[in-house]
Coordinates of C-alpha atoms in Angstrom, one line a residue:
E1 CA -0.1 -0.2 -0.1
D2 CA 2.8 2.5 0.5
S3 CA 3.7 2.4 -3.2
N4 CA 0.3 3.5 -3.8
T5 CA 0.6 6.2 -1.4
E6 CA 3.6 7.3 -3.1
T7 CA 2.4 7.1 -6.8
D8 CA -0.5 9.2 -5.6
Q9 CA 1.7 11.8 -4.2
D10 CA 3.2 12.0 -7.4
K11 CA 0.2 12.7 -9.2
S12 CA -1.0 15.5 -7.1
A13 CA 2.5 17.2 -7.4
E14 CA 2.2 16.7 -11.3
E15 CA -1.3 18.1 -11.4
E16 CA -0.4 21.4 -9.1
P17 CA -0.4 24.3 -11.4
D18 CA 3.0 26.2 -11.8
D19 CA 3.2 30.0 -10.7
T20 CA 2.2 31.2 -13.9
E21 CA -1.4 29.4 -13.8
K22 CA -1.8 30.4 -10.1
S23 CA -1.5 34.4 -11.2
E24 CA -4.2 36.5 -11.9
V25 CA -4.2 38.3 -15.0
V26 CA -4.8 42.2 -13.9
L27 CA -4.9 43.6 -17.6
E28 CA -4.8 42.1 -21.0
N29 CA -5.2 42.8 -24.6
E30 CA -4.4 40.3 -27.7
A31 CA -1.1 40.1 -27.2
F32 CA -0.6 40.6 -23.6
K33 CA -1.6 39.1 -20.5
I34 CA -0.3 41.0 -17.3
F35 CA -0.2 39.6 -13.8
E36 CA 1.8 42.3 -12.2
P37 CA 1.8 45.3 -11.3
S38 CA -1.8 46.2 -11.2
P39 CA -3.2 49.3 -13.0
E40 CA -2.8 52.2 -10.5
A41 CA -0.3 50.3 -8.3
E42 CA 1.9 52.2 -5.9
V43 CA 5.5 51.7 -6.9
N44 CA 8.8 52.5 -5.8
D45 CA 12.2 52.6 -7.4
R46 CA 12.0 49.2 -8.6
I47 CA 9.2 48.0 -11.0
V48 CA 8.5 44.4 -11.6
V49 CA 6.2 43.7 -14.9
R50 CA 5.4 40.2 -15.3
G51 CA 3.2 38.5 -17.7
L52 CA 2.5 36.5 -20.8
A53 CA 2.8 38.0 -24.5
R54 CA 1.9 36.5 -28.0
V55 CA 4.1 38.7 -30.4
F56 CA 6.3 38.5 -33.4
E57 CA 9.5 36.6 -32.6
G58 CA 8.5 36.9 -28.9
T59 CA 10.1 40.4 -28.7
I60 CA 8.3 42.7 -26.2
Q61 CA 9.2 46.5 -26.4
Y62 CA 8.4 48.7 -23.6
A63 CA 8.8 52.2 -22.3
F64 CA 8.1 53.9 -18.7
E65 CA 7.1 57.2 -19.1
D66 CA 5.6 60.3 -17.1
G67 CA 3.3 61.4 -20.0
H68 CA 5.7 63.9 -21.4
F69 CA 9.0 62.1 -21.5
I70 CA 10.2 58.3 -21.9
L71 CA 12.1 57.8 -19.1
D72 CA 13.2 54.2 -19.5
K73 CA 12.6 51.9 -22.3
G74 CA 13.8 48.6 -24.0
F75 CA 13.2 45.0 -25.1
T76 CA 12.9 41.3 -23.7
T77 CA 12.0 38.5 -25.1
A78 CA 9.0 36.1 -24.0
S79 CA 9.9 32.2 -23.3
E80 CA 7.6 31.5 -26.7
G81 CA 7.2 32.5 -30.1
P82 CA 4.1 34.1 -31.8
Q83 CA 2.2 30.7 -32.0
E84 CA 2.3 30.4 -27.8
W85 CA 1.8 32.5 -25.1
G86 CA 5.5 32.9 -23.5
E87 CA 6.2 34.1 -20.1
F88 CA 8.1 37.4 -19.9
T89 CA 9.4 39.3 -17.0
I90 CA 10.7 43.3 -17.3
I91 CA 12.5 44.8 -14.2
I92 CA 12.5 48.8 -14.5
E93 CA 15.0 50.6 -11.8
L94 CA 14.3 54.2 -11.4
E95 CA 17.0 56.4 -9.8
D96 CA 15.8 59.0 -7.5
P97 CA 12.0 58.5 -8.7
V98 CA 9.8 61.8 -8.3
D99 CA 6.1 61.2 -7.0
G100 CA 3.5 61.0 -9.1
P101 CA 1.4 59.3 -12.0
Y102 CA 3.6 57.3 -14.7
R103 CA 3.0 54.8 -17.4
I104 CA 4.4 51.7 -18.8
V105 CA 3.7 51.0 -22.5
L106 CA 4.0 47.4 -24.0
Y107 CA 4.1 47.2 -27.4
E108 CA 5.0 45.1 -30.1
E109 CA 7.4 46.9 -32.9
S110 CA 5.9 46.8 -36.5
A111 CA 8.7 45.1 -38.8
K112 CA 7.3 47.1 -41.7
D113 CA 7.2 50.7 -40.4
G114 CA 8.3 50.6 -36.9
S115 CA 4.6 51.6 -35.4
F116 CA 3.5 50.3 -32.3
L117 CA 1.4 47.4 -32.4
H118 CA -1.1 45.6 -29.9
E119 CA -0.1 48.8 -27.1
L120 CA -1.1 48.1 -23.6
I121 CA -0.8 50.9 -21.0
I122 CA -0.2 50.3 -17.5
P123 CA -0.9 53.4 -15.3
V124 CA 1.3 53.2 -11.9
H125 CA 1.9 55.9 -9.0
V126 CA 5.5 56.5 -7.8
S127 CA 5.7 57.1 -4.0
K128 CA 8.8 56.9 -2.3

């Protein structure tokens, strides 16, 4: 009977969802599903953007802006290409942030003309 118990434990471990499946989607569009930060979240000098993306070549562009100026921008690559939802994490480090409203803009850059595709805006509030 002990061997049956071990098998049952193994099964339940395999059926246990991973962290991604446990995460709640707080914002989404056709290309992005965001787990964090929640819209209007209070953040400080380090912002973690975590979610899933389904974009060309898995390349996710981002910009962090105050409504007038882009304060940080870059890109990351999702764990999967355009056919599947791939996981990604972006960490934005702010040096000496000023309190106030900001936006994180996620997008896919058009290979044809450089335009922003599937733009998703995550509003956040910086407070020290």
